[in-house]
Amino acid sequence: MTIGFIGLGLMGGSFAKAIRSVHPGTVLTACDKNPSVLEDAVLDGTINTAYSPSQVKDMLALCDLVFVCLYPAAVAPFILEHQNEFKRGAVITDIAGVKVKLMQDLQSFSRSDVDIILGHPMAGSEREGYTHARADIFKGRNYIFIPLSSSKPESLQMLKNLASDIGFTRIIETTAEIHDHKIAFTSQLCHVIASALVESAEDTEITAFGGGSFEDLTRIAMINAPLWTELFIENKEDLLHHIEVFEKSLKHFKTSIENNSSGELKQSLEKVRTRRIAMARLK
Amino acid sequence: MTIGFIGLGLMGGSFAKAIRSVHPGTVLTACDKNPSVLEDAVLDGTINTAYSPSQVKDMLALCDLVFVCLYPAAVAPFILEHQNEFKRGAVITDIAGVKVKLMQDLQSFSRSDVDIILGHPMAGSEREGYTHARADIFKGRNYIFIPLSSSKPESLQMLKNLASDIGFTRIIETTAEIHDHKIAFTSQLCHVIASALVESAEDTEITAFGGGSFEDLTRIAMINAPLWTELFIENKEDLLHHIEVFEKSLKHFKTSIENNSSGELKQSLEKVRTRRIAMARLK
C-alpha cells in the first residue's frame, strides 16, 4: 500500500510519523511546497519519496490513500484540480476543521472509481510545522469521519483501522452538518474564548498571579492566526450561535454574582460540577 | 519549631505533607472537625499530634506557625475568636483566595506579639479533601504574601523560605487590593468562564467531538461550589469588572466574525498569540 501526504506540516507530518512507526513496510510519499521539509522527512526515514508541487501528478498516480493536509479553503480546489490524476480505487481524506462548505464544493467531483471520506482528527498542538510533528499526538484522541453518500464501506473501514492503529481511541461517523455544529462548540468557541481572555488581560505580567487556571484556559491562544481566521469565518453561523449561548450563560453567572444570590450561584455551580464530571467519564 | 494546621483538607493536608517531606524533624500538629482525617494523617506519618476542635486552645499554645486552612469567610472569625490563645511570637498565615475583606476584619486583632501574614498559594486541584492532598502540588507554583503593616520582616522571610523549600518558585509580596484585583482575573474569572462554558454545552456527549480544547478550558469547572460561591461574591467588584472587560473582548471577536473581517480577525489573533507567548515565558 502506498500512502501520500499533500502538505507535510504539523498534521501531515504527525500522520506520516505515526503510520511509519506502526506500519514500517508501508510506502509513504509526500508533496510539500517547502523543499527543506521534504528533505528532513526523507532523511529522518519518515517518507520514502518526496515530490515537489510540480511533480504531484506522478505521486497521485501511485497512491492508494491520499491525506490532503492543507488549510481548509485549499482542500476542495486541490482535489478538484487534480481529480483526473488520482489512482483508480484510491481513497482521499482530509483533516479540515470545517466540512459543510467542503462537502458542497466537492459536489462536482466526478470520479466514481475514487472514494472521498472526509476526516477530522481531533488532535493538534500550539506548535506548527513538520519540526513539531510527532507520532504520538493521536494517542487517546477522537477521530470524526464524514463519508460521502457514495463512499464504499470498505474504504471507511480501512481508514478506521488505520486510525485505530496509530492511537485514536474514539472513532465516530457523522454528517458534515452535525460535525460543523459540534466542532463550532468544542473547538472554535474555545479558541475564541481563549483569545478573548488573553486580549482582556491588563498586562503580560498577570501570570505572576496565576495558579494554572488562566494558563490552562489560554494555552490554545498561542494560535495559528491564518488557520483559525479561516475556520471561524467558514463556520460562522454555528460559531455565532454558540458564542451567543455562551454569552447568556456568562450573563447568568454575572447576574447571580451582582445580586449576591449565593444560593442560586451555589446550585448552578453544583450542576456544572456534576455535568463536567459526566463529560470527563466520556473522554 | 512546631507548625499547626487549622483544617486538614486538600490544602492544609498538602502543606503538611510537603513540609513533612522536606523537614522530617519539624513537629506538625493539626485540628480538623473530621476525626477520621486526623486519624489518617497521624497514621500515615504526616502529623505528629491531632487535636479536635474543642482542644484547639492546647494546640495553638504550642505552635510557632499556624496555617489557617479554612474557607475564606471562616478565617477572620477563627483568628479573632482564638486571638488570646496563640503562642507569644507566633506567626499566623492563611490560604484564602480573597484578602481585602479579611484584612478589614482583622483590624480588631490586638496581639502585638503575634504576626499575621496573609498568604495565597496558587495551587489546588479539582479534587477535595485530605485524601487528595499531595506533597508535590506546590512545585513550580506562585505564592503571594500580603504582610500586615505591623508584620516583622523575619516572619515574612521565614514563610518565604518555607515556601521555597516545598517547591514554590515565584514568591511575591503585594497588597490585599492588588491581590484581589489580579486574582479576580487569573482565578475567579477563569472559573466563571469554565462554568459558563460547561453550562452552555448542549449535552454531556459533546466530548465525543472534543480535541482537548474544551477539556482544558473546563477542567476547573469540576468546582467546589460552596468555596467558589464565597470567593465570587466576596470579590464581586473586581470580578464583575473583569467579566465586563472579557465580555467586550468576546464581543470584539464576535463582531469581526459576523462581518467576515478576515484581515482584522487575523491581526487580532496574531496579537493574542504574541501576548500569550510573552506570558508563557513569565510562568
PDB file of N, CA and C in Angstrom, chain A residues 122 128 141-142 144 170 181-183 185-186 191 196-199 201-204 206-213 215 218 223 229 233 236 240 244 247 249 252 254 258 260 262 266 273 275-276 279 282, chain B residues 122 128 141-142 144 170 181-182 185-186 191 196 198-199 201-204 206-215 218 221 223 229 233 236 240 244 247 249 252 254 258 260 262 266 273 275-276 279 282:
ATOM      1  N   MET A 122      -9.082  14.842  15.888  1.00  0.00           N
ATOM      2  CA  MET A 122      -9.178  15.866  16.933  1.00  0.00           C
ATOM      3  C   MET A 122      -7.906  15.895  17.763  1.00  0.00           C
ATOM      4  N   GLU A 128       3.622  24.673  15.280  1.00  0.00           N
ATOM      5  CA  GLU A 128       3.304  24.381  13.891  1.00  0.00           C
ATOM      6  C   GLU A 128       4.471  23.750  13.146  1.00  0.00           C
ATOM      7  N   ARG A 141      -7.059  10.043  21.306  1.00  0.00           N
ATOM      8  CA  ARG A 141      -7.875  11.133  20.755  1.00  0.00           C
ATOM      9  C   ARG A 141      -9.108  10.642  19.998  1.00  0.00           C
ATOM     10  N   ASN A 142      -9.976  11.600  19.666  1.00  0.00           N
ATOM     11  CA  ASN A 142     -11.169  11.336  18.852  1.00  0.00           C
ATOM     12  C   ASN A 142     -10.871  11.565  17.373  1.00  0.00           C
ATOM     13  N   ILE A 144     -13.161  11.930  13.772  1.00  0.00           N
ATOM     14  CA  ILE A 144     -14.514  12.015  13.218  1.00  0.00           C
ATOM     15  C   ILE A 144     -14.442  11.824  11.706  1.00  0.00           C
ATOM     16  N   ARG A 170     -11.425   6.898  20.011  1.00  0.00           N
ATOM     17  CA  ARG A 170     -12.865   7.066  19.799  1.00  0.00           C
ATOM     18  C   ARG A 170     -13.061   7.525  18.380  1.00  0.00           C
ATOM     19  N   HIS A 181     -21.523  21.791  13.517  1.00  0.00           N
ATOM     20  CA  HIS A 181     -22.247  22.341  14.660  1.00  0.00           C
ATOM     21  C   HIS A 181     -21.531  21.997  15.977  1.00  0.00           C
ATOM     22  N   LYS A 182     -21.106  20.762  16.122  1.00  0.00           N
ATOM     23  CA  LYS A 182     -20.454  20.315  17.368  1.00  0.00           C
ATOM     24  C   LYS A 182     -19.051  20.919  17.521  1.00  0.00           C
ATOM     25  N   ILE A 183     -18.322  20.935  16.411  1.00  0.00           N
ATOM     26  CA  ILE A 183     -16.949  21.432  16.448  1.00  0.00           C
ATOM     27  C   ILE A 183     -16.910  22.941  16.697  1.00  0.00           C
ATOM     28  N   PHE A 185     -18.579  24.343  18.745  1.00  0.00           N
ATOM     29  CA  PHE A 185     -18.610  24.464  20.202  1.00  0.00           C
ATOM     30  C   PHE A 185     -17.302  23.988  20.852  1.00  0.00           C
ATOM     31  N   THR A 186     -16.939  22.729  20.600  1.00  0.00           N
ATOM     32  CA  THR A 186     -15.784  22.167  21.329  1.00  0.00           C
ATOM     33  C   THR A 186     -14.458  22.782  20.908  1.00  0.00           C
ATOM     34  N   HIS A 191     -11.493  28.391  21.189  1.00  0.00           N
ATOM     35  CA  HIS A 191     -10.395  29.239  20.715  1.00  0.00           C
ATOM     36  C   HIS A 191     -10.774  30.724  20.766  1.00  0.00           C
ATOM     37  N   ALA A 196     -10.124  35.838  23.541  1.00  0.00           N
ATOM     38  CA  ALA A 196     -10.736  36.997  24.201  1.00  0.00           C
ATOM     39  C   ALA A 196     -10.175  37.153  25.614  1.00  0.00           C
ATOM     40  N   LEU A 197      -9.900  36.042  26.266  1.00  0.00           N
ATOM     41  CA  LEU A 197      -9.368  36.100  27.630  1.00  0.00           C
ATOM     42  C   LEU A 197      -7.950  36.685  27.639  1.00  0.00           C
ATOM     43  N   VAL A 198      -7.133  36.284  26.685  1.00  0.00           N
ATOM     44  CA  VAL A 198      -5.782  36.854  26.594  1.00  0.00           C
ATOM     45  C   VAL A 198      -5.878  38.345  26.256  1.00  0.00           C
ATOM     46  N   GLU A 199      -6.762  38.664  25.319  1.00  0.00           N
ATOM     47  CA  GLU A 199      -6.913  40.082  24.937  1.00  0.00           C
ATOM     48  C   GLU A 199      -7.351  40.917  26.132  1.00  0.00           C
ATOM     49  N   ALA A 201      -6.622  40.614  29.263  1.00  0.00           N
ATOM     50  CA  ALA A 201      -5.646  40.726  30.362  1.00  0.00           C
ATOM     51  C   ALA A 201      -5.073  42.141  30.409  1.00  0.00           C
ATOM     52  N   GLU A 202      -4.856  42.647  31.615  1.00  0.00           N
ATOM     53  CA  GLU A 202      -4.346  44.018  31.744  1.00  0.00           C
ATOM     54  C   GLU A 202      -2.910  44.152  31.261  1.00  0.00           C
ATOM     55  N   ASP A 203      -2.134  43.105  31.475  1.00  0.00           N
ATOM     56  CA  ASP A 203      -0.733  43.132  31.060  1.00  0.00           C
ATOM     57  C   ASP A 203      -0.229  41.700  30.976  1.00  0.00           C
ATOM     58  N   THR A 204       0.992  41.535  30.428  1.00  0.00           N
ATOM     59  CA  THR A 204       1.523  40.174  30.285  1.00  0.00           C
ATOM     60  C   THR A 204       2.161  39.669  31.586  1.00  0.00           C
ATOM     61  N   ILE A 206       0.581  39.319  34.231  1.00  0.00           N
ATOM     62  CA  ILE A 206      -0.519  38.744  35.002  1.00  0.00           C
ATOM     63  C   ILE A 206      -0.223  37.321  35.476  1.00  0.00           C
ATOM     64  N   THR A 207       0.618  36.590  34.719  1.00  0.00           N
ATOM     65  CA  THR A 207       0.875  35.198  35.109  1.00  0.00           C
ATOM     66  C   THR A 207       1.640  35.058  36.429  1.00  0.00           C
ATOM     67  N   ALA A 208       2.205  36.179  36.947  1.00  0.00           N
ATOM     68  CA  ALA A 208       2.807  36.131  38.291  1.00  0.00           C
ATOM     69  C   ALA A 208       1.729  35.805  39.324  1.00  0.00           C
ATOM     70  N   PHE A 209       0.486  36.105  38.977  1.00  0.00           N
ATOM     71  CA  PHE A 209      -0.642  35.842  39.869  1.00  0.00           C
ATOM     72  C   PHE A 209      -1.420  34.597  39.435  1.00  0.00           C
ATOM     73  N   GLY A 210      -0.836  33.820  38.563  1.00  0.00           N
ATOM     74  CA  GLY A 210      -1.556  32.667  38.020  1.00  0.00           C
ATOM     75  C   GLY A 210      -1.379  31.415  38.849  1.00  0.00           C
ATOM     76  N   GLY A 211      -2.424  30.623  38.881  1.00  0.00           N
ATOM     77  CA  GLY A 211      -2.354  29.363  39.620  1.00  0.00           C
ATOM     78  C   GLY A 211      -2.617  28.184  38.710  1.00  0.00           C
ATOM     79  N   GLY A 212      -2.530  28.410  37.390  1.00  0.00           N
ATOM     80  CA  GLY A 212      -2.736  27.316  36.457  1.00  0.00           C
ATOM     81  C   GLY A 212      -4.036  27.443  35.666  1.00  0.00           C
ATOM     82  N   SER A 213      -5.044  28.090  36.246  1.00  0.00           N
ATOM     83  CA  SER A 213      -6.335  28.189  35.562  1.00  0.00           C
ATOM     84  C   SER A 213      -6.209  29.044  34.308  1.00  0.00           C
ATOM     85  N   GLU A 215      -3.576  29.825  32.712  1.00  0.00           N
ATOM     86  CA  GLU A 215      -2.649  29.173  31.787  1.00  0.00           C
ATOM     87  C   GLU A 215      -3.372  28.070  30.999  1.00  0.00           C
ATOM     88  N   THR A 218      -5.865  29.384  28.378  1.00  0.00           N
ATOM     89  CA  THR A 218      -5.361  30.201  27.271  1.00  0.00           C
ATOM     90  C   THR A 218      -4.208  29.572  26.499  1.00  0.00           C
ATOM     91  N   ILE A 223      -2.134  30.764  18.987  1.00  0.00           N
ATOM     92  CA  ILE A 223      -2.972  30.297  17.886  1.00  0.00           C
ATOM     93  C   ILE A 223      -2.302  30.509  16.531  1.00  0.00           C
ATOM     94  N   THR A 229      -8.554  32.042  11.524  1.00  0.00           N
ATOM     95  CA  THR A 229      -9.384  33.053  10.859  1.00  0.00           C
ATOM     96  C   THR A 229     -10.276  32.354   9.833  1.00  0.00           C
ATOM     97  N   ILE A 233     -14.494  32.002  10.226  1.00  0.00           N
ATOM     98  CA  ILE A 233     -15.378  32.627   9.243  1.00  0.00           C
ATOM     99  C   ILE A 233     -16.128  31.567   8.429  1.00  0.00           C
ATOM    100  N   LYS A 236     -19.084  30.326  10.519  1.00  0.00           N
ATOM    101  CA  LYS A 236     -19.558  31.429  11.340  1.00  0.00           C
ATOM    102  C   LYS A 236     -20.964  31.265  11.889  1.00  0.00           C
ATOM    103  N   LEU A 240     -21.303  31.578  15.788  1.00  0.00           N
ATOM    104  CA  LEU A 240     -22.015  32.720  16.380  1.00  0.00           C
ATOM    105  C   LEU A 240     -23.153  32.236  17.283  1.00  0.00           C
ATOM    106  N   GLU A 244     -23.316  33.079  21.301  1.00  0.00           N
ATOM    107  CA  GLU A 244     -24.484  33.708  21.944  1.00  0.00           C
ATOM    108  C   GLU A 244     -24.991  32.896  23.134  1.00  0.00           C
ATOM    109  N   GLU A 247     -22.560  33.527  25.867  1.00  0.00           N
ATOM    110  CA  GLU A 247     -22.753  34.869  26.447  1.00  0.00           C
ATOM    111  C   GLU A 247     -23.925  34.870  27.441  1.00  0.00           C
ATOM    112  N   SER A 249     -24.993  32.292  29.214  1.00  0.00           N
ATOM    113  CA  SER A 249     -24.566  31.587  30.432  1.00  0.00           C
ATOM    114  C   SER A 249     -23.686  32.489  31.291  1.00  0.00           C
ATOM    115  N   HIS A 252     -25.744  34.902  33.019  1.00  0.00           N
ATOM    116  CA  HIS A 252     -26.465  34.247  34.116  1.00  0.00           C
ATOM    117  C   HIS A 252     -25.604  34.233  35.382  1.00  0.00           C
ATOM    118  N   LYS A 254     -23.013  36.166  35.941  1.00  0.00           N
ATOM    119  CA  LYS A 254     -22.745  37.559  36.300  1.00  0.00           C
ATOM    120  C   LYS A 254     -23.906  38.136  37.138  1.00  0.00           C
ATOM    121  N   GLU A 258     -23.772  39.651  40.823  1.00  0.00           N
ATOM    122  CA  GLU A 258     -24.233  41.035  41.063  1.00  0.00           C
ATOM    123  C   GLU A 258     -25.266  41.103  42.180  1.00  0.00           C
ATOM    124  N   ASN A 260     -25.692  39.059  44.607  1.00  0.00           N
ATOM    125  CA  ASN A 260     -25.304  38.288  45.805  1.00  0.00           C
ATOM    126  C   ASN A 260     -26.183  37.057  46.006  1.00  0.00           C
ATOM    127  N   SER A 262     -26.234  33.905  46.556  1.00  0.00           N
ATOM    128  CA  SER A 262     -25.385  32.775  46.949  1.00  0.00           C
ATOM    129  C   SER A 262     -26.046  31.436  46.681  1.00  0.00           C
ATOM    130  N   LYS A 266     -24.547  28.799  44.048  1.00  0.00           N
ATOM    131  CA  LYS A 266     -24.046  27.520  44.540  1.00  0.00           C
ATOM    132  C   LYS A 266     -24.717  26.371  43.800  1.00  0.00           C
ATOM    133  N   ARG A 273     -20.594  21.259  38.050  1.00  0.00           N
ATOM    134  CA  ARG A 273     -19.642  20.253  38.517  1.00  0.00           C
ATOM    135  C   ARG A 273     -20.093  18.843  38.094  1.00  0.00           C
ATOM    136  N   ARG A 275     -22.176  18.001  35.732  1.00  0.00           N
ATOM    137  CA  ARG A 275     -22.139  17.895  34.269  1.00  0.00           C
ATOM    138  C   ARG A 275     -20.731  17.639  33.770  1.00  0.00           C
ATOM    139  N   ARG A 276     -19.790  18.393  34.308  1.00  0.00           N
ATOM    140  CA  ARG A 276     -18.413  18.277  33.831  1.00  0.00           C
ATOM    141  C   ARG A 276     -17.833  16.927  34.187  1.00  0.00           C
ATOM    142  N   MET A 279     -19.062  14.476  31.734  1.00  0.00           N
ATOM    143  CA  MET A 279     -18.338  14.635  30.462  1.00  0.00           C
ATOM    144  C   MET A 279     -16.959  13.968  30.531  1.00  0.00           C
ATOM    145  N   LEU A 282     -16.729  10.373  29.745  1.00  0.00           N
ATOM    146  CA  LEU A 282     -16.914  10.018  28.334  1.00  0.00           C
ATOM    147  C   LEU A 282     -15.662  10.214  27.512  1.00  0.00           C
TER     148      LEU A 282
ATOM    149  N   MET B 122      -0.818  29.639  45.053  1.00  0.00           N
ATOM    150  CA  MET B 122      -1.576  29.485  43.811  1.00  0.00           C
ATOM    151  C   MET B 122      -1.479  28.057  43.287  1.00  0.00           C
ATOM    152  N   GLU B 128     -11.069  17.275  46.205  1.00  0.00           N
ATOM    153  CA  GLU B 128     -11.078  17.897  47.528  1.00  0.00           C
ATOM    154  C   GLU B 128     -10.676  16.931  48.632  1.00  0.00           C
ATOM    155  N   ARG B 141       4.981  26.517  41.457  1.00  0.00           N
ATOM    156  CA  ARG B 141       3.834  27.418  41.553  1.00  0.00           C
ATOM    157  C   ARG B 141       4.189  28.799  42.107  1.00  0.00           C
ATOM    158  N   ASN B 142       3.224  29.697  42.005  1.00  0.00           N
ATOM    159  CA  ASN B 142       3.355  31.050  42.573  1.00  0.00           C
ATOM    160  C   ASN B 142       2.787  31.083  43.993  1.00  0.00           C
ATOM    161  N   ILE B 144       1.714  34.115  46.841  1.00  0.00           N
ATOM    162  CA  ILE B 144       1.572  35.554  47.053  1.00  0.00           C
ATOM    163  C   ILE B 144       1.409  35.828  48.545  1.00  0.00           C
ATOM    164  N   ARG B 170       7.959  31.083  42.396  1.00  0.00           N
ATOM    165  CA  ARG B 170       7.819  32.520  42.243  1.00  0.00           C
ATOM    166  C   ARG B 170       7.039  33.029  43.447  1.00  0.00           C
ATOM    167  N   HIS B 181      -7.596  42.238  43.003  1.00  0.00           N
ATOM    168  CA  HIS B 181      -7.841  42.676  41.629  1.00  0.00           C
ATOM    169  C   HIS B 181      -7.238  41.687  40.621  1.00  0.00           C
ATOM    170  N   LYS B 182      -6.018  41.259  40.861  1.00  0.00           N
ATOM    171  CA  LYS B 182      -5.338  40.357  39.923  1.00  0.00           C
ATOM    172  C   LYS B 182      -5.951  38.950  39.959  1.00  0.00           C
ATOM    173  N   PHE B 185      -9.036  38.161  38.111  1.00  0.00           N
ATOM    174  CA  PHE B 185      -8.824  37.859  36.685  1.00  0.00           C
ATOM    175  C   PHE B 185      -8.271  36.447  36.477  1.00  0.00           C
ATOM    176  N   THR B 186      -7.112  36.162  37.079  1.00  0.00           N
ATOM    177  CA  THR B 186      -6.453  34.886  36.777  1.00  0.00           C
ATOM    178  C   THR B 186      -7.207  33.683  37.339  1.00  0.00           C
ATOM    179  N   HIS B 191     -12.733  30.666  36.436  1.00  0.00           N
ATOM    180  CA  HIS B 191     -13.699  29.688  36.946  1.00  0.00           C
ATOM    181  C   HIS B 191     -15.124  30.027  36.474  1.00  0.00           C
ATOM    182  N   ALA B 196     -19.514  28.716  32.837  1.00  0.00           N
ATOM    183  CA  ALA B 196     -20.476  29.145  31.816  1.00  0.00           C
ATOM    184  C   ALA B 196     -20.345  28.280  30.568  1.00  0.00           C
ATOM    185  N   VAL B 198     -19.368  25.092  30.412  1.00  0.00           N
ATOM    186  CA  VAL B 198     -19.999  23.783  30.674  1.00  0.00           C
ATOM    187  C   VAL B 198     -21.518  23.939  30.643  1.00  0.00           C
ATOM    188  N   GLU B 199     -22.016  25.006  31.261  1.00  0.00           N
ATOM    189  CA  GLU B 199     -23.466  25.237  31.273  1.00  0.00           C
ATOM    190  C   GLU B 199     -24.003  25.381  29.856  1.00  0.00           C
ATOM    191  N   ALA B 201     -23.026  23.962  27.123  1.00  0.00           N
ATOM    192  CA  ALA B 201     -22.931  22.765  26.267  1.00  0.00           C
ATOM    193  C   ALA B 201     -24.327  22.186  26.042  1.00  0.00           C
ATOM    194  N   GLU B 202     -24.554  21.688  24.830  1.00  0.00           N
ATOM    195  CA  GLU B 202     -25.881  21.148  24.517  1.00  0.00           C
ATOM    196  C   GLU B 202     -26.169  19.862  25.271  1.00  0.00           C
ATOM    197  N   ASP B 203     -25.141  19.056  25.474  1.00  0.00           N
ATOM    198  CA  ASP B 203     -25.322  17.793  26.179  1.00  0.00           C
ATOM    199  C   ASP B 203     -23.969  17.322  26.693  1.00  0.00           C
ATOM    200  N   THR B 204     -23.978  16.276  27.507  1.00  0.00           N
ATOM    201  CA  THR B 204     -22.706  15.804  28.074  1.00  0.00           C
ATOM    202  C   THR B 204     -21.948  14.893  27.101  1.00  0.00           C
ATOM    203  N   ILE B 206     -20.955  15.829  24.294  1.00  0.00           N
ATOM    204  CA  ILE B 206     -20.179  16.738  23.458  1.00  0.00           C
ATOM    205  C   ILE B 206     -18.692  16.357  23.408  1.00  0.00           C
ATOM    206  N   THR B 207     -18.201  15.714  24.463  1.00  0.00           N
ATOM    207  CA  THR B 207     -16.768  15.386  24.482  1.00  0.00           C
ATOM    208  C   THR B 207     -16.371  14.345  23.422  1.00  0.00           C
ATOM    209  N   ALA B 208     -17.361  13.680  22.800  1.00  0.00           N
ATOM    210  CA  ALA B 208     -17.047  12.788  21.673  1.00  0.00           C
ATOM    211  C   ALA B 208     -16.451  13.604  20.525  1.00  0.00           C
ATOM    212  N   PHE B 209     -16.768  14.889  20.504  1.00  0.00           N
ATOM    213  CA  PHE B 209     -16.267  15.790  19.465  1.00  0.00           C
ATOM    214  C   PHE B 209     -15.124  16.655  19.986  1.00  0.00           C
ATOM    215  N   GLY B 210     -14.571  16.289  21.123  1.00  0.00           N
ATOM    216  CA  GLY B 210     -13.549  17.119  21.750  1.00  0.00           C
ATOM    217  C   GLY B 210     -12.146  16.781  21.285  1.00  0.00           C
ATOM    218  N   GLY B 211     -11.321  17.794  21.178  1.00  0.00           N
ATOM    219  CA  GLY B 211      -9.933  17.574  20.778  1.00  0.00           C
ATOM    220  C   GLY B 211      -8.971  18.052  21.853  1.00  0.00           C
ATOM    221  N   GLY B 212      -9.479  18.271  23.060  1.00  0.00           N
ATOM    222  CA  GLY B 212      -8.619  18.700  24.147  1.00  0.00           C
ATOM    223  C   GLY B 212      -8.875  20.137  24.590  1.00  0.00           C
ATOM    224  N   SER B 213      -9.334  20.985  23.653  1.00  0.00           N
ATOM    225  CA  SER B 213      -9.537  22.399  23.995  1.00  0.00           C
ATOM    226  C   SER B 213     -10.651  22.541  25.024  1.00  0.00           C
ATOM    227  N   PHE B 214     -11.804  21.991  24.705  1.00  0.00           N
ATOM    228  CA  PHE B 214     -12.932  22.088  25.629  1.00  0.00           C
ATOM    229  C   PHE B 214     -12.563  21.461  26.982  1.00  0.00           C
ATOM    230  N   GLU B 215     -11.873  20.328  26.932  1.00  0.00           N
ATOM    231  CA  GLU B 215     -11.481  19.642  28.159  1.00  0.00           C
ATOM    232  C   GLU B 215     -10.552  20.527  29.001  1.00  0.00           C
ATOM    233  N   THR B 218     -12.322  23.541  30.643  1.00  0.00           N
ATOM    234  CA  THR B 218     -13.386  23.302  31.624  1.00  0.00           C
ATOM    235  C   THR B 218     -12.989  22.362  32.761  1.00  0.00           C
ATOM    236  N   ALA B 221     -14.000  23.479  35.998  1.00  0.00           N
ATOM    237  CA  ALA B 221     -15.440  23.547  36.272  1.00  0.00           C
ATOM    238  C   ALA B 221     -15.895  22.390  37.161  1.00  0.00           C
ATOM    239  N   ILE B 223     -15.934  22.013  40.088  1.00  0.00           N
ATOM    240  CA  ILE B 223     -15.675  23.075  41.040  1.00  0.00           C
ATOM    241  C   ILE B 223     -16.196  22.728  42.435  1.00  0.00           C
ATOM    242  N   THR B 229     -18.544  29.941  45.445  1.00  0.00           N
ATOM    243  CA  THR B 229     -19.650  30.884  45.669  1.00  0.00           C
ATOM    244  C   THR B 229     -19.158  31.990  46.601  1.00  0.00           C
ATOM    245  N   ILE B 233     -18.551  36.020  45.373  1.00  0.00           N
ATOM    246  CA  ILE B 233     -19.346  37.102  45.973  1.00  0.00           C
ATOM    247  C   ILE B 233     -18.460  38.020  46.818  1.00  0.00           C
ATOM    248  N   LYS B 236     -16.657  40.436  44.460  1.00  0.00           N
ATOM    249  CA  LYS B 236     -17.540  40.710  43.328  1.00  0.00           C
ATOM    250  C   LYS B 236     -17.188  41.959  42.533  1.00  0.00           C
ATOM    251  N   LEU B 240     -16.634  41.429  38.700  1.00  0.00           N
ATOM    252  CA  LEU B 240     -17.592  41.983  37.715  1.00  0.00           C
ATOM    253  C   LEU B 240     -16.871  42.887  36.718  1.00  0.00           C
ATOM    254  N   GLU B 244     -16.801  42.115  32.676  1.00  0.00           N
ATOM    255  CA  GLU B 244     -17.216  43.095  31.661  1.00  0.00           C
ATOM    256  C   GLU B 244     -16.144  43.341  30.595  1.00  0.00           C
ATOM    257  N   GLU B 247     -16.242  40.344  28.404  1.00  0.00           N
ATOM    258  CA  GLU B 247     -17.421  40.384  27.516  1.00  0.00           C
ATOM    259  C   GLU B 247     -17.159  41.294  26.311  1.00  0.00           C
ATOM    260  N   SER B 249     -14.193  41.972  24.960  1.00  0.00           N
ATOM    261  CA  SER B 249     -13.256  41.288  24.061  1.00  0.00           C
ATOM    262  C   SER B 249     -13.981  40.225  23.240  1.00  0.00           C
ATOM    263  N   HIS B 252     -15.862  41.813  20.602  1.00  0.00           N
ATOM    264  CA  HIS B 252     -14.957  42.270  19.550  1.00  0.00           C
ATOM    265  C   HIS B 252     -14.705  41.147  18.540  1.00  0.00           C
ATOM    266  N   LYS B 254     -16.548  38.475  18.150  1.00  0.00           N
ATOM    267  CA  LYS B 254     -17.848  38.121  17.546  1.00  0.00           C
ATOM    268  C   LYS B 254     -18.175  39.046  16.374  1.00  0.00           C
ATOM    269  N   GLU B 258     -18.838  38.094  12.553  1.00  0.00           N
ATOM    270  CA  GLU B 258     -20.118  38.464  11.920  1.00  0.00           C
ATOM    271  C   GLU B 258     -19.908  39.217  10.621  1.00  0.00           C
ATOM    272  N   ASN B 260     -17.327  39.115   8.686  1.00  0.00           N
ATOM    273  CA  ASN B 260     -16.336  38.474   7.806  1.00  0.00           C
ATOM    274  C   ASN B 260     -15.058  39.290   7.680  1.00  0.00           C
ATOM    275  N   SER B 262     -11.869  39.248   7.864  1.00  0.00           N
ATOM    276  CA  SER B 262     -10.710  38.347   7.926  1.00  0.00           C
ATOM    277  C   SER B 262      -9.439  39.059   8.353  1.00  0.00           C
ATOM    278  N   LYS B 266      -7.513  38.214  11.763  1.00  0.00           N
ATOM    279  CA  LYS B 266      -6.179  37.628  11.713  1.00  0.00           C
ATOM    280  C   LYS B 266      -5.191  38.466  12.524  1.00  0.00           C
ATOM    281  N   ARG B 273      -1.644  35.786  20.020  1.00  0.00           N
ATOM    282  CA  ARG B 273      -0.590  34.767  20.027  1.00  0.00           C
ATOM    283  C   ARG B 273       0.704  35.312  20.643  1.00  0.00           C
ATOM    284  N   ARG B 275       1.068  37.896  22.628  1.00  0.00           N
ATOM    285  CA  ARG B 275       0.839  38.184  24.040  1.00  0.00           C
ATOM    286  C   ARG B 275       0.919  36.935  24.891  1.00  0.00           C
ATOM    287  N   ARG B 276       0.269  35.885  24.406  1.00  0.00           N
ATOM    288  CA  ARG B 276       0.213  34.656  25.201  1.00  0.00           C
ATOM    289  C   ARG B 276       1.600  34.012  25.311  1.00  0.00           C
ATOM    290  N   MET B 279       3.470  35.793  27.901  1.00  0.00           N
ATOM    291  CA  MET B 279       3.012  35.375  29.235  1.00  0.00           C
ATOM    292  C   MET B 279       3.622  34.031  29.626  1.00  0.00           C
ATOM    293  N   LEU B 282       6.941  34.026  31.221  1.00  0.00           N
ATOM    294  CA  LEU B 282       6.979  34.523  32.602  1.00  0.00           C
ATOM    295  C   LEU B 282       6.557  33.476  33.616  1.00  0.00           C
TER     296      LEU B 282
END
